[in-house]
């Protein structure tokens, strides 16, 4: 179950990271297409979810129930150095 949570968390992180970069690209290029608005909506939803969950990803709490591990990347497939800055 933990592997499924880590995979899902990594996929969501990747989509959110790509959305942030795409928003920046669109602003620099002054190209506001429909994908730009999808990215803005995704990032807005992420902000609402994280704020509503006391500034923590809900998947972290779910993963915590399945392991006692406490490393920064226990709930995501990212190197520790990157995972610690995402917390």
Tab-separated table of N, CA, C and O in Angstrom:
chain	number	residue	atom	x	y	z
A	1	UNK	N	0.824	-1.199	0.000
A	1	UNK	CA	0.000	0.000	0.000
A	1	UNK	C	0.867	1.262	0.000
A	1	UNK	O	0.535	2.241	-0.665
A	2	UNK	N	1.977	1.218	0.744
A	2	UNK	CA	2.860	2.373	0.801
A	2	UNK	C	3.442	2.688	-0.573
A	2	UNK	O	3.568	3.854	-0.950
A	3	UNK	N	3.760	1.655	-1.352
A	3	UNK	CA	4.286	1.888	-2.704
A	3	UNK	C	3.260	2.587	-3.587
A	3	UNK	O	3.620	3.448	-4.396
A	4	UNK	N	1.997	2.234	-3.449
A	4	UNK	CA	0.937	2.891	-4.212
A	4	UNK	C	0.825	4.360	-3.810
A	4	UNK	O	0.723	5.247	-4.674
A	5	UNK	N	0.875	4.640	-2.524
A	5	UNK	CA	0.794	6.018	-2.032
A	5	UNK	C	1.992	6.827	-2.528
A	5	UNK	O	1.845	7.955	-2.999
A	6	UNK	N	3.192	6.233	-2.434
A	6	UNK	CA	4.395	6.930	-2.899
A	6	UNK	C	4.328	7.201	-4.401
A	6	UNK	O	4.715	8.286	-4.858
A	7	UNK	N	3.833	6.251	-5.164
A	7	UNK	CA	3.709	6.437	-6.617
A	7	UNK	C	2.716	7.547	-6.938
A	7	UNK	O	2.987	8.415	-7.785
A	8	UNK	N	1.571	7.526	-6.292
A	8	UNK	CA	0.558	8.556	-6.507
A	8	UNK	C	1.086	9.927	-6.098
A	8	UNK	O	0.917	10.913	-6.821
A	9	UNK	N	1.751	9.991	-4.953
A	9	UNK	CA	2.299	11.251	-4.453
A	9	UNK	C	3.356	11.802	-5.416
A	9	UNK	O	3.392	13.001	-5.700
A	10	UNK	N	4.183	10.918	-5.952
A	10	UNK	CA	5.214	11.329	-6.905
A	10	UNK	C	4.587	11.835	-8.197
A	10	UNK	O	5.022	12.854	-8.750
A	11	UNK	N	3.569	11.147	-8.676
A	11	UNK	CA	2.877	11.569	-9.898
A	11	UNK	C	2.230	12.945	-9.711
A	11	UNK	O	2.350	13.821	-10.574
A	12	UNK	N	1.582	13.141	-8.582
A	12	UNK	CA	0.950	14.436	-8.300
A	12	UNK	C	2.011	15.524	-8.198
A	12	UNK	O	1.845	16.624	-8.741
A	13	UNK	N	3.129	15.230	-7.524
A	13	UNK	CA	4.217	16.203	-7.405
A	13	UNK	C	4.737	16.586	-8.788
A	13	UNK	O	4.976	17.767	-9.063
A	14	UNK	N	4.899	15.603	-9.660
A	14	UNK	CA	5.406	15.857	-11.007
A	14	UNK	C	4.445	16.749	-11.792
A	14	UNK	O	4.868	17.715	-12.447
A	15	UNK	N	3.164	16.472	-11.721
A	15	UNK	CA	2.163	17.285	-12.426
A	15	UNK	C	2.156	18.712	-11.876
A	15	UNK	O	2.110	19.694	-12.643
A	16	UNK	N	2.245	18.857	-10.564
A	16	UNK	CA	2.240	20.194	-9.964
A	16	UNK	C	3.504	20.967	-10.327
A	16	UNK	O	3.438	22.167	-10.638
A	17	UNK	N	4.650	20.299	-10.309
A	17	UNK	CA	5.906	20.962	-10.683
A	17	UNK	C	5.860	21.404	-12.144
A	17	UNK	O	6.264	22.530	-12.478
A	18	UNK	N	5.353	20.540	-13.004
A	18	UNK	CA	5.236	20.899	-14.417
A	18	UNK	C	4.253	22.059	-14.607
A	18	UNK	O	4.469	22.928	-15.456
A	19	UNK	N	3.205	22.090	-13.819
A	19	UNK	CA	2.227	23.174	-13.904
A	19	UNK	C	2.860	24.511	-13.540
A	19	UNK	O	2.633	25.525	-14.213
A	20	UNK	N	3.652	24.509	-12.481
A	20	UNK	CA	4.315	25.752	-12.067
A	20	UNK	C	5.254	26.247	-13.165
A	20	UNK	O	5.254	27.436	-13.515
A	21	UNK	N	6.051	25.350	-13.720
A	21	UNK	CA	6.962	25.754	-14.791
A	21	UNK	C	6.199	26.207	-16.035
A	21	UNK	O	6.600	27.170	-16.693
A	22	UNK	N	5.101	25.550	-16.349
A	22	UNK	CA	4.318	25.934	-17.522
A	22	UNK	C	3.689	27.313	-17.328
A	22	UNK	O	3.637	28.111	-18.273
A	23	UNK	N	3.218	27.581	-16.130
A	23	UNK	CA	2.658	28.908	-15.853
A	23	UNK	C	3.735	29.973	-16.062
A	23	UNK	O	3.494	31.004	-16.695
A	24	UNK	N	4.919	29.720	-15.540
A	24	UNK	CA	6.024	30.667	-15.726
A	24	UNK	C	6.368	30.852	-17.192
A	24	UNK	O	6.596	31.982	-17.660
A	25	UNK	N	6.417	29.766	-17.933
A	25	UNK	CA	6.700	29.819	-19.372
A	25	UNK	C	5.649	30.661	-20.098
A	25	UNK	O	5.981	31.514	-20.929
A	26	UNK	N	4.377	30.419	-19.785
A	26	UNK	CA	3.299	31.156	-20.452
A	26	UNK	C	3.372	32.652	-20.140
A	26	UNK	O	3.121	33.480	-21.018
A	27	UNK	N	3.731	32.986	-18.912
A	27	UNK	CA	3.841	34.401	-18.548
A	27	UNK	C	4.979	35.058	-19.319
A	27	UNK	O	4.819	36.155	-19.859
A	28	UNK	N	6.129	34.390	-19.403
A	28	UNK	CA	7.270	34.950	-20.125
A	28	UNK	C	6.951	35.093	-21.608
A	28	UNK	O	7.283	36.108	-22.238
A	29	UNK	N	6.293	34.097	-22.180
A	29	UNK	CA	5.982	34.102	-23.613
A	29	UNK	C	4.693	34.857	-23.935
A	29	UNK	O	4.356	35.036	-25.106
A	30	UNK	N	3.970	35.295	-22.905
A	30	UNK	CA	2.684	35.983	-23.077
A	30	UNK	C	1.728	35.136	-23.927
A	30	UNK	O	1.062	35.626	-24.839
A	31	UNK	N	1.662	33.847	-23.600
A	31	UNK	CA	0.831	32.894	-24.336
A	31	UNK	C	-0.119	32.230	-23.339
A	31	UNK	O	0.244	31.268	-22.682
A	32	UNK	N	-1.319	32.745	-23.226
A	32	UNK	CA	-2.267	32.263	-22.240
A	32	UNK	C	-3.321	31.384	-22.908
A	32	UNK	O	-4.446	31.800	-23.160
A	33	UNK	N	-2.935	30.135	-23.158
A	33	UNK	CA	-3.837	29.185	-23.797
A	33	UNK	C	-4.654	28.444	-22.746
A	33	UNK	O	-4.557	28.717	-21.548
A	34	UNK	N	-5.462	27.519	-23.193
A	34	UNK	CA	-6.335	26.798	-22.258
A	34	UNK	C	-5.531	25.940	-21.279
A	34	UNK	O	-5.940	25.774	-20.128
A	35	UNK	N	-4.394	25.425	-21.691
A	35	UNK	CA	-3.560	24.627	-20.786
A	35	UNK	C	-3.003	25.486	-19.652
A	35	UNK	O	-2.824	25.014	-18.530
A	36	UNK	N	-2.759	26.759	-19.931
A	36	UNK	CA	-2.334	27.693	-18.890
A	36	UNK	C	-3.391	27.765	-17.792
A	36	UNK	O	-3.073	27.697	-16.607
A	37	UNK	N	-4.648	27.882	-18.190
A	37	UNK	CA	-5.728	27.993	-17.204
A	37	UNK	C	-5.938	26.681	-16.444
A	37	UNK	O	-6.263	26.695	-15.255
A	38	UNK	N	-5.722	25.563	-17.108
A	38	UNK	CA	-5.780	24.266	-16.414
A	38	UNK	C	-4.693	24.212	-15.339
A	38	UNK	O	-4.937	23.784	-14.210
A	39	UNK	N	-3.489	24.651	-15.680
A	39	UNK	CA	-2.381	24.653	-14.725
A	39	UNK	C	-2.684	25.570	-13.543
A	39	UNK	O	-2.420	25.219	-12.383
A	40	UNK	N	-3.253	26.736	-13.808
A	40	UNK	CA	-3.610	27.672	-12.730
A	40	UNK	C	-4.664	27.052	-11.817
A	40	UNK	O	-4.575	27.155	-10.582
A	41	UNK	N	-5.644	26.386	-12.394
A	41	UNK	CA	-6.685	25.738	-11.590
A	41	UNK	C	-6.086	24.616	-10.742
A	41	UNK	O	-6.407	24.480	-9.551
A	42	UNK	N	-5.194	23.811	-11.325
A	42	UNK	CA	-4.551	22.731	-10.562
A	42	UNK	C	-3.759	23.273	-9.383
A	42	UNK	O	-3.849	22.749	-8.263
A	43	UNK	N	-2.973	24.308	-9.614
A	43	UNK	CA	-2.182	24.895	-8.535
A	43	UNK	C	-3.097	25.510	-7.481
A	43	UNK	O	-2.856	25.372	-6.277
A	44	UNK	N	-4.169	26.153	-7.902
A	44	UNK	CA	-5.127	26.733	-6.947
A	44	UNK	C	-5.773	25.659	-6.090
A	44	UNK	O	-5.918	25.823	-4.868
A	45	UNK	N	-6.139	24.537	-6.714
A	45	UNK	CA	-6.718	23.425	-5.953
A	45	UNK	C	-5.703	22.857	-4.955
A	45	UNK	O	-6.059	22.533	-3.816
A	46	UNK	N	-4.468	22.749	-5.376
A	46	UNK	CA	-3.438	22.251	-4.471
A	46	UNK	C	-3.285	23.175	-3.264
A	46	UNK	O	-3.177	22.706	-2.124
A	47	UNK	N	-3.299	24.465	-3.497
A	47	UNK	CA	-3.179	25.422	-2.400
A	47	UNK	C	-4.334	25.262	-1.428
A	47	UNK	O	-4.139	25.203	-0.206
A	48	UNK	N	-5.546	25.163	-1.942
A	48	UNK	CA	-6.721	25.010	-1.077
A	48	UNK	C	-6.627	23.721	-0.266
A	48	UNK	O	-6.882	23.710	0.947
A	49	UNK	N	-6.229	22.631	-0.900
A	49	UNK	CA	-6.135	21.334	-0.207
A	49	UNK	C	-5.075	21.380	0.879
A	49	UNK	O	-5.298	20.913	2.006
A	50	UNK	N	-3.926	21.954	0.585
A	50	UNK	CA	-2.846	21.998	1.571
A	50	UNK	C	-3.195	22.928	2.730
A	50	UNK	O	-2.959	22.597	3.891
A	51	UNK	N	-3.779	24.079	2.439
A	51	UNK	CA	-4.187	24.990	3.515
A	51	UNK	C	-5.263	24.347	4.386
A	51	UNK	O	-5.217	24.433	5.618
A	52	UNK	N	-6.209	23.664	3.771
A	52	UNK	CA	-7.281	23.008	4.535
A	52	UNK	C	-6.760	21.842	5.368
A	52	UNK	O	-7.412	21.445	6.338
A	53	UNK	N	-5.597	21.313	5.021
A	53	UNK	CA	-5.027	20.175	5.740
A	53	UNK	C	-3.848	20.605	6.626
A	53	UNK	O	-2.885	19.870	6.788
A	54	UNK	N	-3.929	21.805	7.183
A	54	UNK	CA	-2.906	22.330	8.101
A	54	UNK	C	-1.516	22.363	7.478
A	54	UNK	O	-0.526	21.951	8.083
A	55	UNK	N	-1.427	22.831	6.252
A	55	UNK	CA	-0.163	23.022	5.537
A	55	UNK	C	0.607	21.733	5.338
A	55	UNK	O	1.838	21.704	5.375
A	56	UNK	N	-0.111	20.646	5.145
A	56	UNK	CA	0.529	19.357	4.881
A	56	UNK	C	-0.276	18.617	3.817
A	56	UNK	O	-1.502	18.686	3.793
A	57	UNK	N	0.441	17.898	2.964
A	57	UNK	CA	-0.238	17.105	1.941
A	57	UNK	C	-1.022	15.982	2.621
A	57	UNK	O	-0.488	15.300	3.493
A	58	UNK	N	-2.269	15.765	2.241
A	58	UNK	CA	-3.054	14.687	2.857
A	58	UNK	C	-2.443	13.311	2.623
A	58	UNK	O	-2.613	12.414	3.453
A	59	UNK	N	-1.727	13.119	1.534
A	59	UNK	CA	-1.096	11.824	1.278
A	59	UNK	C	0.009	11.517	2.285
A	59	UNK	O	0.290	10.353	2.560
A	60	UNK	N	0.636	12.545	2.845
A	60	UNK	CA	1.658	12.327	3.867
A	60	UNK	C	1.028	11.691	5.103
A	60	UNK	O	1.581	10.752	5.674
A	61	UNK	N	-0.118	12.188	5.513
A	61	UNK	CA	-0.813	11.615	6.668
A	61	UNK	C	-1.259	10.184	6.418
A	61	UNK	O	-1.166	9.329	7.307
A	62	UNK	N	-1.708	9.912	5.210
A	62	UNK	CA	-2.128	8.547	4.867
A	62	UNK	C	-0.921	7.618	4.862
A	62	UNK	O	-0.972	6.509	5.392
A	63	UNK	N	0.199	8.075	4.277
A	63	UNK	CA	1.414	7.249	4.233
A	63	UNK	C	1.952	7.000	5.635
A	63	UNK	O	2.475	5.916	5.923
A	64	UNK	N	1.837	7.980	6.512
A	64	UNK	CA	2.334	7.841	7.888
A	64	UNK	C	1.642	6.686	8.623
A	64	UNK	O	2.227	6.061	9.501
A	65	UNK	N	0.411	6.397	8.245
A	65	UNK	CA	-0.319	5.286	8.877
A	65	UNK	C	0.233	3.927	8.477
A	65	UNK	O	-0.051	2.927	9.130
A	66	UNK	N	1.013	3.883	7.395
A	66	UNK	CA	1.508	2.613	6.874
A	66	UNK	C	2.981	2.361	7.156
A	66	UNK	O	3.509	1.324	6.732
A	67	UNK	N	3.660	3.287	7.827
A	67	UNK	CA	5.073	3.096	8.132
A	67	UNK	C	5.477	3.932	9.332
A	67	UNK	O	4.827	4.929	9.651
A	68	UNK	N	6.565	3.519	9.973
A	68	UNK	CA	7.135	4.284	11.073
A	68	UNK	C	8.337	5.106	10.617
A	68	UNK	O	8.965	5.798	11.416
A	69	UNK	N	8.668	5.006	9.348
A	69	UNK	CA	9.816	5.720	8.804
A	69	UNK	C	9.597	7.229	8.904
A	69	UNK	O	8.473	7.719	8.733
A	70	UNK	N	10.661	7.971	9.172
A	70	UNK	CA	10.538	9.416	9.351
A	70	UNK	C	11.432	10.223	8.416
A	70	UNK	O	11.527	11.434	8.566
A	71	UNK	N	12.088	9.574	7.466
A	71	UNK	CA	12.952	10.319	6.546
A	71	UNK	C	12.100	11.274	5.704
A	71	UNK	O	10.902	11.049	5.523
A	72	UNK	N	12.702	12.355	5.189
A	72	UNK	CA	11.919	13.335	4.423
A	72	UNK	C	11.215	12.751	3.196
A	72	UNK	O	10.207	13.278	2.767
A	73	UNK	N	11.735	11.665	2.659
A	73	UNK	CA	11.136	11.092	1.450
A	73	UNK	C	10.429	9.766	1.713
A	73	UNK	O	10.285	8.964	0.810
A	74	UNK	N	9.927	9.563	2.927
A	74	UNK	CA	9.253	8.295	3.233
A	74	UNK	C	7.948	8.128	2.455
A	74	UNK	O	7.471	7.015	2.278
A	75	UNK	N	7.380	9.223	1.970
A	75	UNK	CA	6.065	9.170	1.324
A	75	UNK	C	6.086	9.528	-0.155
A	75	UNK	O	5.035	9.684	-0.775
A	76	UNK	N	7.295	9.636	-0.740
A	76	UNK	CA	7.396	10.057	-2.134
A	76	UNK	C	8.700	9.524	-2.722
A	76	UNK	O	9.688	9.364	-2.004
A	77	UNK	N	8.687	9.241	-4.018
A	77	UNK	CA	9.890	8.765	-4.701
A	77	UNK	C	10.709	9.947	-5.219
A	77	UNK	O	10.733	10.236	-6.410
A	78	UNK	N	11.324	10.666	-4.297
A	78	UNK	CA	12.216	11.767	-4.627
A	78	UNK	C	13.477	11.604	-3.785
A	78	UNK	O	13.413	11.049	-2.687
A	79	UNK	N	14.613	12.105	-4.245
A	79	UNK	CA	15.805	12.080	-3.404
A	79	UNK	C	15.565	12.886	-2.123
A	79	UNK	O	14.790	13.860	-2.126
A	80	UNK	N	16.219	12.505	-1.044
A	80	UNK	CA	16.009	13.178	0.242
A	80	UNK	C	16.237	14.680	0.147
A	80	UNK	O	15.501	15.456	0.742
A	81	UNK	N	17.260	15.079	-0.590
A	81	UNK	CA	17.595	16.509	-0.683
A	81	UNK	C	16.443	17.308	-1.297
A	81	UNK	O	16.173	18.429	-0.893
A	82	UNK	N	15.729	16.739	-2.238
A	82	UNK	CA	14.586	17.424	-2.848
A	82	UNK	C	13.358	17.310	-1.951
A	82	UNK	O	12.633	18.282	-1.753
A	83	UNK	N	13.146	16.147	-1.372
A	83	UNK	CA	11.957	15.914	-0.539
A	83	UNK	C	11.963	16.804	0.707
A	83	UNK	O	10.910	17.261	1.136
A	84	UNK	N	13.124	17.068	1.271
A	84	UNK	CA	13.151	17.871	2.498
A	84	UNK	C	12.759	19.320	2.231
A	84	UNK	O	12.251	19.987	3.123
A	85	UNK	N	12.959	19.809	1.016
A	85	UNK	CA	12.562	21.176	0.692
A	85	UNK	C	11.112	21.271	0.244
A	85	UNK	O	10.596	22.353	0.066
A	86	UNK	N	10.457	20.134	0.047
A	86	UNK	CA	9.046	20.116	-0.331
A	86	UNK	C	8.144	19.973	0.871
A	86	UNK	O	6.930	19.890	0.731
A	87	UNK	N	8.695	19.882	2.045
A	87	UNK	CA	7.885	19.689	3.257
A	87	UNK	C	7.589	21.009	3.914
A	87	UNK	O	8.245	21.949	3.848
